[in-house]
Short mmCIF file of C-alpha atoms and ligand atoms in Angstrom, two decimals:
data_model
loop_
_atom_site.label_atom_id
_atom_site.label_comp_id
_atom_site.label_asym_id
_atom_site.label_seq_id
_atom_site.Cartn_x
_atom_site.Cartn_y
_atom_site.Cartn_z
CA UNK A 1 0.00 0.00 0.00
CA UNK A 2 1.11 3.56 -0.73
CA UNK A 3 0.03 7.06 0.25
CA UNK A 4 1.37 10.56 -0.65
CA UNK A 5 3.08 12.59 2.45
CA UNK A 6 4.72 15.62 3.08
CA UNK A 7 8.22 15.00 3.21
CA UNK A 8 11.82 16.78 4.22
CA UNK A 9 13.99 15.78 0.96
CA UNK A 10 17.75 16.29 1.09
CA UNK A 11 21.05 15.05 -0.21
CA UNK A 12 21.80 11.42 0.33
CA UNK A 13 24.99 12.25 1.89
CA UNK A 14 22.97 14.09 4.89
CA UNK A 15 20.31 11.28 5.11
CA UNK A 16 20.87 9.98 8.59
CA UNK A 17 21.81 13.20 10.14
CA UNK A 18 18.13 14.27 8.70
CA UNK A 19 16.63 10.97 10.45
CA UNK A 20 17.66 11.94 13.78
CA UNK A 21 16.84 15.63 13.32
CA UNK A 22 13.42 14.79 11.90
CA UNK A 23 12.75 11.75 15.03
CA UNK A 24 13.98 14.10 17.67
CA UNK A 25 11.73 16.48 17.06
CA UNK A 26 8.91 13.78 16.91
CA UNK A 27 7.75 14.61 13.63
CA UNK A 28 8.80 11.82 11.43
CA UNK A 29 6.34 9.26 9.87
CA UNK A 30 7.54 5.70 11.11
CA UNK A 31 4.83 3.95 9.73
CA UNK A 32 6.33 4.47 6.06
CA UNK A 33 9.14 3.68 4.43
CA UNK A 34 11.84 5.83 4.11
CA UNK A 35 12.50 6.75 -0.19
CA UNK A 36 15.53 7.35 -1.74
CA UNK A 37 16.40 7.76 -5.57
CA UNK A 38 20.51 8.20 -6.90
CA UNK A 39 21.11 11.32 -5.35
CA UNK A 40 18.37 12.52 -3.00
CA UNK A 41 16.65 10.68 0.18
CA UNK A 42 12.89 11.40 1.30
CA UNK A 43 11.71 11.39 4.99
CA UNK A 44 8.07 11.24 5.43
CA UNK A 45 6.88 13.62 7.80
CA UNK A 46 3.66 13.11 10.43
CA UNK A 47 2.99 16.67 9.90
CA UNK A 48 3.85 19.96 8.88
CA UNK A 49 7.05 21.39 10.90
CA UNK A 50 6.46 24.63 12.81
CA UNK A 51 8.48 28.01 12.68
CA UNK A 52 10.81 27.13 15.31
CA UNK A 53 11.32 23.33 13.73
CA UNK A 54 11.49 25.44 10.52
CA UNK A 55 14.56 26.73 12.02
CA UNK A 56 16.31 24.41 13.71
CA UNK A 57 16.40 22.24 10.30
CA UNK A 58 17.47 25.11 8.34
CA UNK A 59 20.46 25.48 10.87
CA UNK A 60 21.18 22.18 10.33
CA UNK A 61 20.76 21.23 6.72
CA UNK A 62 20.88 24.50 5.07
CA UNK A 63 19.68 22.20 1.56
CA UNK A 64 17.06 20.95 2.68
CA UNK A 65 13.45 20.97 1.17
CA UNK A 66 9.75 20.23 2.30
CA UNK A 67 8.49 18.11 -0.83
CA UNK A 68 5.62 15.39 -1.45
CA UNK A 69 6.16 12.05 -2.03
CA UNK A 70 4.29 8.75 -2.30
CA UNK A 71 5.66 6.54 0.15
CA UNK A 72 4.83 2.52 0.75
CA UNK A 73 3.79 1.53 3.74
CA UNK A 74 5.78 -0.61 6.69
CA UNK A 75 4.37 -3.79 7.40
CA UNK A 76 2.66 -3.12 10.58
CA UNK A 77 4.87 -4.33 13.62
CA UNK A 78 3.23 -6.66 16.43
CA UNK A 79 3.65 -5.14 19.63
CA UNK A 80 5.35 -6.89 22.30
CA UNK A 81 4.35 -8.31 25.32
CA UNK A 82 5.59 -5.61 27.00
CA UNK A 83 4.78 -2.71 25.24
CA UNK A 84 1.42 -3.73 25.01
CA UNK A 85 1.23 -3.88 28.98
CA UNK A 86 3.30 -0.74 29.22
CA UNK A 87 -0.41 1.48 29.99
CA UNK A 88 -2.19 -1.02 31.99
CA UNK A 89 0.96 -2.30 34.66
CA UNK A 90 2.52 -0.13 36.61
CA UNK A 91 6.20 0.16 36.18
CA UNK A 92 7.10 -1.90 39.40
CA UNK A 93 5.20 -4.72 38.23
CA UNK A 94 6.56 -4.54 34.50
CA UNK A 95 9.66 -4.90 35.63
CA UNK A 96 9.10 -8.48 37.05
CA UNK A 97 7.12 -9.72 34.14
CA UNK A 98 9.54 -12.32 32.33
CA UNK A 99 11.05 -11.38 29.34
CA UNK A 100 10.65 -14.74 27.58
CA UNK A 101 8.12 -17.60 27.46
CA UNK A 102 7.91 -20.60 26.30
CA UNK A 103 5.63 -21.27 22.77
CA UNK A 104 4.35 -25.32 22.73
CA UNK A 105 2.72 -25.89 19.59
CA UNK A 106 -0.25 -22.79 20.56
CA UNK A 107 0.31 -22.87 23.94
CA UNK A 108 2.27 -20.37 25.63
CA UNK A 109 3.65 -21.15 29.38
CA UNK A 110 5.07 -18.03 31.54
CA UNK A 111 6.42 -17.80 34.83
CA UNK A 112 4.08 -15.17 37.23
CA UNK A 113 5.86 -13.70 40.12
CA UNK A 114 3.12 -13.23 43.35
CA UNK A 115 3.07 -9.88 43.01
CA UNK A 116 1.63 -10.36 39.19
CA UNK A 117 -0.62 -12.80 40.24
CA UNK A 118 -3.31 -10.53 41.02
CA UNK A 119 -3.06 -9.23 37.30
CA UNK A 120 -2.95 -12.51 35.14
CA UNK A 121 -5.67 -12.89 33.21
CA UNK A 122 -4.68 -9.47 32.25
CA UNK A 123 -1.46 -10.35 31.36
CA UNK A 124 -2.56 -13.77 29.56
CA UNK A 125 -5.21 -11.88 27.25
CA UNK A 126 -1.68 -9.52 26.30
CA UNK A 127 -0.15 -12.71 24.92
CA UNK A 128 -3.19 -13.86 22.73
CA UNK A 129 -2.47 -10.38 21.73
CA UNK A 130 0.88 -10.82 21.07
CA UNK A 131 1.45 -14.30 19.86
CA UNK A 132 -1.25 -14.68 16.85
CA UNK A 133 -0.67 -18.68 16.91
CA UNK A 134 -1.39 -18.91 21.02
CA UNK A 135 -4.80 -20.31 21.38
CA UNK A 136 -3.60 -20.94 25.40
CA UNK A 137 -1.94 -18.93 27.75
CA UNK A 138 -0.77 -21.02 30.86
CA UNK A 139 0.87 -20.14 34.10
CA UNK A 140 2.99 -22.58 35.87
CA UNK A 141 1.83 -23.05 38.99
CA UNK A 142 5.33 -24.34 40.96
CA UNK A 143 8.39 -26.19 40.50
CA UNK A 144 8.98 -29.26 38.40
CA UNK A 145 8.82 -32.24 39.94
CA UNK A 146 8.55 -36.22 41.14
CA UNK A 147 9.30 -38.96 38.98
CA UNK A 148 7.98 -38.30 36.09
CA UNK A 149 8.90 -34.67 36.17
CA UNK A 150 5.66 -32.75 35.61
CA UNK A 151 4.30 -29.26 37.11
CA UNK A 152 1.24 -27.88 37.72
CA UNK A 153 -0.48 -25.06 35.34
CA UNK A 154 -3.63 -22.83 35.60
CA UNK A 155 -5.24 -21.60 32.56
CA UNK A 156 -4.78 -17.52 32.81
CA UNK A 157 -6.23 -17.00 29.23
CA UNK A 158 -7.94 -18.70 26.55
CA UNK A 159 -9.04 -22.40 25.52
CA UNK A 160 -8.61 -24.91 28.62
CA UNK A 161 -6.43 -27.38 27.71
CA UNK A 162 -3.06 -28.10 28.01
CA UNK A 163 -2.44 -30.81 24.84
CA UNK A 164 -1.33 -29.24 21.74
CA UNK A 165 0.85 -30.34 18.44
CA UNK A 166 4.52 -28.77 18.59
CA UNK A 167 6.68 -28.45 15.60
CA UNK A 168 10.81 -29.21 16.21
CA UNK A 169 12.97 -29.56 13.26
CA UNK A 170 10.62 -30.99 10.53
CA UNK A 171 8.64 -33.44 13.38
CA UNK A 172 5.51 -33.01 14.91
CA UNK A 173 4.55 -34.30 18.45
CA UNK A 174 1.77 -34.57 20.47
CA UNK A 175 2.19 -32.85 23.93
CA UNK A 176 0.37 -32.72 26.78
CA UNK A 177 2.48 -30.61 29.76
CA UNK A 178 0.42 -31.60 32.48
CA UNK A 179 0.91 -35.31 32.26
CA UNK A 180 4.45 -35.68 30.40
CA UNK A 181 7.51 -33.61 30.21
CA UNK A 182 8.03 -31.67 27.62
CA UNK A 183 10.49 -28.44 26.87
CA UNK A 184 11.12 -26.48 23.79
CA UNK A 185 14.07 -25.46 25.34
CA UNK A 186 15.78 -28.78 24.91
CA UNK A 187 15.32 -28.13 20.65
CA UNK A 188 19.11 -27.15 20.15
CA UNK A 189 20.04 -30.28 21.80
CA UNK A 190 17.60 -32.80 20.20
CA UNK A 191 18.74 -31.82 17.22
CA UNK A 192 22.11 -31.80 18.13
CA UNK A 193 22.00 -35.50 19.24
CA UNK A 194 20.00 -36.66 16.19
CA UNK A 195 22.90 -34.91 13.76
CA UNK A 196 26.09 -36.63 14.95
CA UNK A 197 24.13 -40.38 15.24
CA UNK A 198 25.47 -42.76 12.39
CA UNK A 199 24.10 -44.64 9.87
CA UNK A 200 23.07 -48.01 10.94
CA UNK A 201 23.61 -47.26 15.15
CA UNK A 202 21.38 -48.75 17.48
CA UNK A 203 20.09 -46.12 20.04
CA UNK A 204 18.78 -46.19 23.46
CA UNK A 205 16.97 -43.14 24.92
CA UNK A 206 16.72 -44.02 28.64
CA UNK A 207 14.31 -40.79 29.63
CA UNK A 208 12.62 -40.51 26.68
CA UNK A 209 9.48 -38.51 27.33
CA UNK A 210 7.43 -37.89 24.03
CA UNK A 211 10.33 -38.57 22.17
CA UNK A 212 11.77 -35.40 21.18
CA UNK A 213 15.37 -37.33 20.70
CA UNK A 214 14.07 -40.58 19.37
CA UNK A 215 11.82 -39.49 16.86
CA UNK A 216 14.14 -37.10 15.18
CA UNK A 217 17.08 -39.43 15.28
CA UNK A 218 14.81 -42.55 13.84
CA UNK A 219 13.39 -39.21 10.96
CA UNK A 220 17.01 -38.22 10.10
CA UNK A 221 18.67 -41.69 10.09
CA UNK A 222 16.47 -44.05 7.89
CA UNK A 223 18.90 -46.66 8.90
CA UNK A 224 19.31 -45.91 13.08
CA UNK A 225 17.06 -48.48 15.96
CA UNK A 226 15.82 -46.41 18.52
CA UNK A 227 14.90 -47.97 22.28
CA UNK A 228 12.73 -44.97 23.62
CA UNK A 229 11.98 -45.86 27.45
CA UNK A 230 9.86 -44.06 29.85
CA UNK A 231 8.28 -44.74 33.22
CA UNK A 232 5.66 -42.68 32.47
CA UNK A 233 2.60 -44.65 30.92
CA UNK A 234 1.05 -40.79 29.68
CA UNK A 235 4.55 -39.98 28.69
CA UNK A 236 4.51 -43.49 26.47
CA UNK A 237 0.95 -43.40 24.87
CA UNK A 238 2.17 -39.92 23.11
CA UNK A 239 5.56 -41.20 22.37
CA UNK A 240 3.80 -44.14 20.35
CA UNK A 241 1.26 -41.00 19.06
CA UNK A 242 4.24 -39.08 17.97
CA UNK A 243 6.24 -42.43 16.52
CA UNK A 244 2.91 -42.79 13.80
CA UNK A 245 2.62 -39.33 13.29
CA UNK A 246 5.95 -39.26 12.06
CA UNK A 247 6.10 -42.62 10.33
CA UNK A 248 8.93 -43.87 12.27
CA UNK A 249 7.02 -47.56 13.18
CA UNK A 250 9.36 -50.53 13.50
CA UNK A 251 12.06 -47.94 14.24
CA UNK A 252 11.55 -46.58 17.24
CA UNK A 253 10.42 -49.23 19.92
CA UNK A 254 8.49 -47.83 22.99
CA UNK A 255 8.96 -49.00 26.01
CA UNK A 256 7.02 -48.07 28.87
CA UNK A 257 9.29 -49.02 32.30
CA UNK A 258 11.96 -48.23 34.76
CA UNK A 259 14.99 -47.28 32.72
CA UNK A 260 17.18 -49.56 34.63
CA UNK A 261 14.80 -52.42 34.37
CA UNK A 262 14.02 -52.19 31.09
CA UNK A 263 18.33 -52.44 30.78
CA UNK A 264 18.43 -55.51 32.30
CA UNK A 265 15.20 -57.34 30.79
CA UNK A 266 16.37 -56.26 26.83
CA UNK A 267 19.24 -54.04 26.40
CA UNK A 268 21.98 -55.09 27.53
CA UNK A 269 24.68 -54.58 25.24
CA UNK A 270 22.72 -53.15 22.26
CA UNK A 271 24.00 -49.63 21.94
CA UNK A 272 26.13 -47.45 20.19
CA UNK A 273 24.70 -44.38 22.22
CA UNK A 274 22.74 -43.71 25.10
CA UNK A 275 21.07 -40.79 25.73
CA UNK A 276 20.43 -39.88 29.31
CA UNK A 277 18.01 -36.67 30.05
CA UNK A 278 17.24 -36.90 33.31
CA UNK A 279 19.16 -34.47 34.42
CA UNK A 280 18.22 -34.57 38.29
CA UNK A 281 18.98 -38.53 38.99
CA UNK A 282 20.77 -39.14 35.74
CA UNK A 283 24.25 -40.06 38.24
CA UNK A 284 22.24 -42.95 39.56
CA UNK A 285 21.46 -44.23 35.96
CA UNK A 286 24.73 -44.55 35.06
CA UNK A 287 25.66 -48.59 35.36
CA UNK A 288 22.21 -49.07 33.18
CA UNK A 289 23.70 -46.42 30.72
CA UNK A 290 26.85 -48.64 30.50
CA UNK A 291 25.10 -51.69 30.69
CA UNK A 292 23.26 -50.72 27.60
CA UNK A 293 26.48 -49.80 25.21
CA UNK A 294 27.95 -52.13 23.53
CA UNK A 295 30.81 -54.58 24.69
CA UNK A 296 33.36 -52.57 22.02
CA UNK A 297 32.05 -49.54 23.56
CA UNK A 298 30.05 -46.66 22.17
CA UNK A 299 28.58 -42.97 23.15
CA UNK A 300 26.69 -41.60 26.32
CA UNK A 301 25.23 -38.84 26.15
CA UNK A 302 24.86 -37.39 29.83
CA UNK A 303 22.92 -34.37 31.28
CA UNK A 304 22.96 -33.09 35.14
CA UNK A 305 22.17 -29.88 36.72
CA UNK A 306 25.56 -28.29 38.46
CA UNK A 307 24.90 -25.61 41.24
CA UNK A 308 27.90 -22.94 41.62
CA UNK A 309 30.55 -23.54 43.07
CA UNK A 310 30.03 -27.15 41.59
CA UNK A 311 32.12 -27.51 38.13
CA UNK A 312 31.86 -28.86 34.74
CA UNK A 313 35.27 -30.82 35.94
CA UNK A 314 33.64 -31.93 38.53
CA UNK A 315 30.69 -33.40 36.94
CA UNK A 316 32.91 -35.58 34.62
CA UNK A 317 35.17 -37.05 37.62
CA UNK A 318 31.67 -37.55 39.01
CA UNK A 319 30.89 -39.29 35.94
CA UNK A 320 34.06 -41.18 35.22
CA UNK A 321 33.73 -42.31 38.85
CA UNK A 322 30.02 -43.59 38.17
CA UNK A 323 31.41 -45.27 34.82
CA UNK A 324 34.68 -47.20 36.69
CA UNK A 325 32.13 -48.38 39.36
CA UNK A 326 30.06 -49.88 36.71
CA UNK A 327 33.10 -51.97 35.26
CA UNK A 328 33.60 -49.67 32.16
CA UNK A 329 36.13 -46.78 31.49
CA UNK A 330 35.35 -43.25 29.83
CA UNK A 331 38.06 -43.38 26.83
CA UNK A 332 37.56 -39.60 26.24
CA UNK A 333 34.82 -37.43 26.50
CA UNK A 334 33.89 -35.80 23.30
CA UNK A 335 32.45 -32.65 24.58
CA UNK A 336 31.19 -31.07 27.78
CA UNK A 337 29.61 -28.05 27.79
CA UNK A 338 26.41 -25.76 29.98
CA UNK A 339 23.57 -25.91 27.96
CA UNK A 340 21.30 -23.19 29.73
CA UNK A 341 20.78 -21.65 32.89
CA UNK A 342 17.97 -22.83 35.00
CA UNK A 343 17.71 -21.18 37.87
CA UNK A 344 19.95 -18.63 39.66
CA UNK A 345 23.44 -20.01 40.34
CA UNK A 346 22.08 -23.70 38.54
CA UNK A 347 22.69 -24.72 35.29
CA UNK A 348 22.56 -27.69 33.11
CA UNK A 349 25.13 -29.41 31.16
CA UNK A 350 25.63 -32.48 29.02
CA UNK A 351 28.50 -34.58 28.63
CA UNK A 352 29.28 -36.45 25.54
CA UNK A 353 31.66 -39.40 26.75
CA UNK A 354 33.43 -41.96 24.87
CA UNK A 355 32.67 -45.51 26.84
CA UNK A 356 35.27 -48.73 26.54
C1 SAM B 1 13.51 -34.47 31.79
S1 SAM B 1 12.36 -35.58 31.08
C2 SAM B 1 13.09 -35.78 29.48
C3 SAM B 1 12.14 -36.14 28.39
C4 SAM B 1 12.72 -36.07 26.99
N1 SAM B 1 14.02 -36.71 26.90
C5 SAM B 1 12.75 -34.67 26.44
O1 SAM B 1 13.81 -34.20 26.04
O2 SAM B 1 11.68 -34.04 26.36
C6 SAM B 1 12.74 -37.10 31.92
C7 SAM B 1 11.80 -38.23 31.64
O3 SAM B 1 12.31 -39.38 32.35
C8 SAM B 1 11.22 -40.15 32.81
N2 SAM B 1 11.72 -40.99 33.92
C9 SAM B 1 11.94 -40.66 35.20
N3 SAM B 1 12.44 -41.70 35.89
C10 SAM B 1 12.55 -42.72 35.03
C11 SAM B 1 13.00 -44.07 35.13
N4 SAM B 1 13.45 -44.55 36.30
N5 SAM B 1 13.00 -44.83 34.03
C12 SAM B 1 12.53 -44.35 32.85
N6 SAM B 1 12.07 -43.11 32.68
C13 SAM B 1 12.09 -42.29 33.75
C14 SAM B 1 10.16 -39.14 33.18
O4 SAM B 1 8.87 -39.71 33.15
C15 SAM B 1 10.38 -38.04 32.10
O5 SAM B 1 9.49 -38.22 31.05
#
């Protein structure tokens, strides 16, 4: 779309120096774009300058002129979360809004401090605003936790539910986050996992949730095995949801059990990798883990929380430890690295380690 405007016009050479001029004194146009031809640049104008704008400009760019010009129009910008709460919050309560949430297929999931609380449907209706694929906006309601590491939400705006369809790197999955885990913030490292597998290596996900990892290994690898455990019998029915939806049958095997258990009853010795996100207990896992790789070795891939002053050093000799207890040997560990922060002074890390 395109409309005619006043306009200051000037040589290119003073284009930016007219920019600031013209948005200092507030009378620029920012909802069209800026034109410029070889030699000269247009600024659209919101209105008329007055004697004493007049002035200043001619002080400043003596060459300037006030011209019309048809200018096309910016795609209109969504407002942010923020800025869209900027009138109704005050500024003390702004401040402790979070700066980032998390988008599940159309559900979005933010953290509300108490002193919000009082203001969240408010805030929930701003991001259906905000977000125009959020159908949901949930609140989480506490801390993650218990076996099967789920957390309580409340509905603050929007349809009542808490199952959706997420998107990660070409898959789709079924979620539900109030009966299995599920993060977006894992993506980077599902797909990191599912690029360095091999063709033709057999794979077992210990923790496997919905099967973020196995699904996207078993879709990138037409030749890789995945064993996808979880104790979790809601966490299992979407894995083998997720394992049709992406046409990875006979590929991925679910198993619905105790990690361990399911180890000894019909793993032992199968793997080339083992993935192990369980981050809180994952040290306790770790004779299963070995158990599982194969007797010429293969790949674990470890993740733990560390809380300062803890180390990544010390969460390998922790590891190596756990390994040489279990009758194996960490040849070298391929990587180790924090993958996010989680909470002040806590973060969580994975360890790639080569097992003999
Ligand atoms: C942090 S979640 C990770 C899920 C998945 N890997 C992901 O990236 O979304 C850990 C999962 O381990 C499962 N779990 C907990 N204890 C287990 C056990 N002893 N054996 C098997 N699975 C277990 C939980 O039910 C949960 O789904």
């Amino acid at each position: 779309m395109s409309e005619p405007s006043l306009c200051i016009k000037v040589k290119k050479i003073h284009g930016e120096k007219t920019l600031v001029l013209a948005n200092k004194l507030g009378i620029s146009n920012r909802e069209l774009k800026i034109h410029q031809n070889a030699d000269n640049i247009c600024i659209p104008l919101v209105r008329r300058p007055d004697e004493n704008e007049l002035a200043k400009l001619k002080t400043q760019l003596p060459d300037f002129e006030l011209a019309t010009q048809v200018f096309t129009k910016k795609k209109q910008q969504r407002k942010t979360l923020h800025q869209v709460l900027e009138n109704q919050l005050p500024p003390h309560l702004l401040a402790t809004l979070p700066r980032a949430l998390d988008v599940i297929g159309d559900i979005a999931v933010i953290e509300i401090s108490p002193e919000l609380k009082a203001h969240e449907s408010l805030i929930g209706e701003a991001i259906l605003k905000t977000h125009k694929n959020v159908r949901t906006a949930l609140a989480k309601v506490g801390a993650v936790t218990g076996t099967y590491r789920l957390r309580k939400f409340e509905v603050i705006a929007g349809e009542h539910r808490t199952n959706t369809v997420h998107k990660e790197h070409g898959c789709q999955y079924q979620v539900d986050v109030a009966t299995a885990y599920f993060s977006p913030r894992l993506s980077h490292e599902h797909n990191r996992v599912a690029s360095i597998v091999q063709k033709s290596e057999t794979v077992v996900d210990l923790f496997a949730g919905v099967g973020p990892f196995a699904v996207l290994i078993a879709k990138k690898n037409a030749d890789a095995k995945v064993y996808a455990v979880d104790i979790n019998p809601e966490a299992v029915e979407l894995l083998k949801r997720n394992i049709r939806l992406n046409r990875v049958d006979n590929r991925v095997i679910p198993i619905l059990g105790d990690a361990r258990q399911a180890v000894e009853n019909q793993l032992s010795g199968v793997a080339d990798r083992v993935i192990m996100n369980l981050p809180e207990k994952a040290l306790e896992f770790v004779d299963a883990a070995c158990k599982a790789v194969k007797p010429a070795g293969g790949t674990v891939h470890y993740y733990a929380f560390i809380r300062l002053p803890d180390s990544l050093e010390n969460a390998q000799l922790r590891f190596s430890e756990a390994v040489e207890k279990a009758g194996r040997k960490v040849d070298v560990f391929l990587s180790a690295k924090t993958i996010r922060e989680t909470a002040p002074y806590e973060c969580q890390i994975v360890l790639d380690a080569k097992i003999l």
